[in-house]
mmCIF file of C-alpha atoms in Angstrom:
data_model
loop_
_atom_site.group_PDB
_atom_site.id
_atom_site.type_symbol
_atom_site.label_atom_id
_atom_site.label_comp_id
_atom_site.label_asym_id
_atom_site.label_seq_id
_atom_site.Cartn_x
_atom_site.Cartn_y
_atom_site.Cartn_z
ATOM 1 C CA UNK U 1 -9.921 0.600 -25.783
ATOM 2 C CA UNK U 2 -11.453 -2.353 -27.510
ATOM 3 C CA UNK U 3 -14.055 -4.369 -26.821
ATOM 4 C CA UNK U 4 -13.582 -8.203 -26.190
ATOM 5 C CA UNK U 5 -15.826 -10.964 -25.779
ATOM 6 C CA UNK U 6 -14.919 -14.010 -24.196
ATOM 7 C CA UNK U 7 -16.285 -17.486 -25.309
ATOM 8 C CA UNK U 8 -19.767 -18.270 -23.342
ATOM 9 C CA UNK U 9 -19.270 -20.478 -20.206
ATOM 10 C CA UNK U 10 -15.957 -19.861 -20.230
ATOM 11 C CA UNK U 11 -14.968 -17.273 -17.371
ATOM 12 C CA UNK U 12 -11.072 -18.009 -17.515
ATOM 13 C CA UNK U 13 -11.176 -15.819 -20.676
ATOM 14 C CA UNK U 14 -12.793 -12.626 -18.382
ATOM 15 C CA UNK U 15 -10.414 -13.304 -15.219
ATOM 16 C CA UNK U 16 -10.183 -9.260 -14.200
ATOM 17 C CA UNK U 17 -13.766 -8.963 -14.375
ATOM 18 C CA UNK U 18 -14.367 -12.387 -12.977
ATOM 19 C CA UNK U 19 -12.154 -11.655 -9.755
ATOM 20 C CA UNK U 20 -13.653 -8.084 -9.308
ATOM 21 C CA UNK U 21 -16.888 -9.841 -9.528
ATOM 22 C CA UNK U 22 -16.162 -12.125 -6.198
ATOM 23 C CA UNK U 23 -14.518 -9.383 -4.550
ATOM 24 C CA UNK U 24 -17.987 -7.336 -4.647
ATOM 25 C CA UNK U 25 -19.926 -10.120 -3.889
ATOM 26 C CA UNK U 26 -17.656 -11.369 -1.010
ATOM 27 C CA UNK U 27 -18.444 -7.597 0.486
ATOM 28 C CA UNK U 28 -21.452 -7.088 -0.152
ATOM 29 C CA UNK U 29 -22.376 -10.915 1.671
ATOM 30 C CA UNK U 30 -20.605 -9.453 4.703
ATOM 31 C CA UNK U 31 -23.907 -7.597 5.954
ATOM 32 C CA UNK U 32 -27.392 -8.090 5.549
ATOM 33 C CA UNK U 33 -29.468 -5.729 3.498
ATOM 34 C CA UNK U 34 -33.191 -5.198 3.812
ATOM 35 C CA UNK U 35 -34.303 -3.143 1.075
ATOM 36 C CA UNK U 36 -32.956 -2.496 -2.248
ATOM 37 C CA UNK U 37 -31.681 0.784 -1.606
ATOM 38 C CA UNK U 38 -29.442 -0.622 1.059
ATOM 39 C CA UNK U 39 -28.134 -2.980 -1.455
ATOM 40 C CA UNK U 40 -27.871 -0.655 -4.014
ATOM 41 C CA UNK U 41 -25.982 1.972 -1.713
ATOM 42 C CA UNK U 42 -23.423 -0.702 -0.345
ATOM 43 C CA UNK U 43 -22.722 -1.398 -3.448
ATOM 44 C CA UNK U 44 -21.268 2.316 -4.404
ATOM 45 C CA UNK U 45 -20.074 2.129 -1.392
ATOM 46 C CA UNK U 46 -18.155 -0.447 -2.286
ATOM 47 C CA UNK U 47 -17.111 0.810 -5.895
ATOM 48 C CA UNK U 48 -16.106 4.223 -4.493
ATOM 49 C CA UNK U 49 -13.727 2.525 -2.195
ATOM 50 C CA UNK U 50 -12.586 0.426 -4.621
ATOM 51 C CA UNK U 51 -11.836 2.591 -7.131
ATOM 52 C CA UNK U 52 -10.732 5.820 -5.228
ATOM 53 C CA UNK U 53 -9.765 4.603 -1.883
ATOM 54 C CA UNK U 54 -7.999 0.753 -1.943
ATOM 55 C CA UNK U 55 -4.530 0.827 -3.827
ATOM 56 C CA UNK U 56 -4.368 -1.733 -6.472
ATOM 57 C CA UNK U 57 -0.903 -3.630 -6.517
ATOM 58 C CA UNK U 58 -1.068 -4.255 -9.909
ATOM 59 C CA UNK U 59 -1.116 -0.458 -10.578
ATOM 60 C CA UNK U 60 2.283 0.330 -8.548
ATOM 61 C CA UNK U 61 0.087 0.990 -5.347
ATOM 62 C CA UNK U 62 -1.758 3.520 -6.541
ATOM 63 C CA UNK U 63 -5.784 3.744 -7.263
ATOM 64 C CA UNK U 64 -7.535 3.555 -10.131
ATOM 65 C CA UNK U 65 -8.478 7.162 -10.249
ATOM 66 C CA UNK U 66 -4.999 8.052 -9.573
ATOM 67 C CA UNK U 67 -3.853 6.197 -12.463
ATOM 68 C CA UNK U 68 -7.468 7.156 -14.770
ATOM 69 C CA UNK U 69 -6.635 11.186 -14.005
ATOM 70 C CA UNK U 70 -3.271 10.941 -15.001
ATOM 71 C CA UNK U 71 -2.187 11.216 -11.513
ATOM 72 C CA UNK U 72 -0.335 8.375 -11.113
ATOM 73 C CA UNK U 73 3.170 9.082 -12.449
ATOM 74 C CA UNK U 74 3.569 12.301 -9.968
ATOM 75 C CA UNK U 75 3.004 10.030 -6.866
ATOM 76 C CA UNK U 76 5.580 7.485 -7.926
ATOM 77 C CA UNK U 77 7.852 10.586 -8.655
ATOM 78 C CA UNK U 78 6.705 12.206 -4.685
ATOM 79 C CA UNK U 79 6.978 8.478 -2.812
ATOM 80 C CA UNK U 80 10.662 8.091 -4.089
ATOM 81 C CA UNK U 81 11.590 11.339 -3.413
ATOM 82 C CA UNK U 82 10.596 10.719 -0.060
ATOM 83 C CA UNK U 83 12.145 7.426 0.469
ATOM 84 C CA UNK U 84 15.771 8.742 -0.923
ATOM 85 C CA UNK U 85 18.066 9.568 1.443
ATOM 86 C CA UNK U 86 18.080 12.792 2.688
ATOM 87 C CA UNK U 87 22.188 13.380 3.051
ATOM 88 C CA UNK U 88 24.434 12.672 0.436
ATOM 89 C CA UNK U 89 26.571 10.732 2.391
ATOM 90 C CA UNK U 90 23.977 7.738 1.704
ATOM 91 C CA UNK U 91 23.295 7.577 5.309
ATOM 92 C CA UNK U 92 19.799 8.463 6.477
ATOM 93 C CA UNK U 93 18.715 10.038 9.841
ATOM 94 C CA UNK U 94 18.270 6.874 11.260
ATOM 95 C CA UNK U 95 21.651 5.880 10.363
ATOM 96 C CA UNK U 96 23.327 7.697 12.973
ATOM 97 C CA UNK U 97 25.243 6.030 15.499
ATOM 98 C CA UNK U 98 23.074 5.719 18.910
ATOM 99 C CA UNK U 99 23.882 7.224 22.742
ATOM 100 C CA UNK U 100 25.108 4.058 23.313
ATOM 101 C CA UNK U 101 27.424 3.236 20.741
ATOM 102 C CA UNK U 102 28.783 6.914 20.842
ATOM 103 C CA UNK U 103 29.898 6.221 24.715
ATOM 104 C CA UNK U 104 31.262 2.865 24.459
ATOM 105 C CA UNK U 105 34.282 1.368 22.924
ATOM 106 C CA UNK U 106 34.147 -2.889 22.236
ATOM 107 C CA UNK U 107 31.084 -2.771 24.089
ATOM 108 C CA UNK U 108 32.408 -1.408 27.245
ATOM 109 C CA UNK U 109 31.114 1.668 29.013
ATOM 110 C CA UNK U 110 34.077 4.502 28.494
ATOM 111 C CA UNK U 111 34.112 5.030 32.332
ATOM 112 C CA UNK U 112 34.944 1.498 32.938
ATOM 113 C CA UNK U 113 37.747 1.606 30.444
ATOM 114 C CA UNK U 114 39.050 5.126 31.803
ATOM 115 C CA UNK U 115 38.786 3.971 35.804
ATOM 116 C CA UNK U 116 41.175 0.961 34.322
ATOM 117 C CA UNK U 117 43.389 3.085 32.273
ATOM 118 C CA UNK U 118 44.007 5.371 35.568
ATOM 119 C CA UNK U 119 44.345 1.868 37.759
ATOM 120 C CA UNK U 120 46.830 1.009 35.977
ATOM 121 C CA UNK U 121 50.581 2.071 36.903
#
C-alpha cells in the first residue's frame, strides 16, 4: 500500500477519506457530549460499527473486516449458495402452484365446473 498525498486545499483529490470524514462527523453531531471521554468513546463507537458492523456497498456488501481478514470471498461463496435454487428443476419452494390454483381450472372453483358438468344432459 502506498502512500499518497493530495495537493493542499484541494479535498477532491482525498474523496474516500473526505466522505468518511462527514460521515463521522454527521454521527457524532447527532448527540451531545459533555466530556471528552464521551466524545472520545462515541467515536469508537462509531469506528467499530463502521468497520465491523455496517456493510459497505462498494465492498460487495460485506464489512471491512470481512474483506481485511480475508473473509470476504467465503461469504459471497455462502450468500449464493443460499440464494440458488434449491431443486433442479429451476423452480424454488415458493414456486409451487398455490391451494387455489391447484383447485381451480380458468379461474373457476372445480365444484362449480363439476355441478355443471353433471347439470348437463
Amino acid at each position: 500500500m502506498d502512500h499518497v498525498r493530495g495537493a493542499p486545499y484541494h479535498p477532491m483529490t482525498q474523496g474516500k477519506i473526505e466522505r468518511w470524514h462527514q460521515t463521522l462527523k454527521n454521527r457524532i453531531l447527532l448527540e451531545n457530549y459533555y466530556l471528552p471521554g464521551e466524545l472520545k468513546a462515541g467515536i469508537g463507537d462509531f469506528v467499530t460499527h463502521y468497520n465491523h458492523l455496517r456493510y459497505h456497498e462498494s465492498l460487495g456488501n460485506l464489512t471491512p473486516a470481512d474483506v481485511y481478514f480475508g473473509r470476504g470471498q467465503t461469504l459471497l461463496i455462502e450468500r449464493e449458495r443460499i440464494t440458488r435454487p434449491s431443486s433442479s428443476n429451476g423452480r424454488g419452494s415458493n414456486d409451487r402452484p398455490s391451494q387455489i390454483d391447484a383447485c381451480c381450472i380458468g379461474g373457476k372453483p372445480l365444484s362449480i365446473i363439476n355441478q355443471t358438468s353433471q347439470s348437463l344432459p
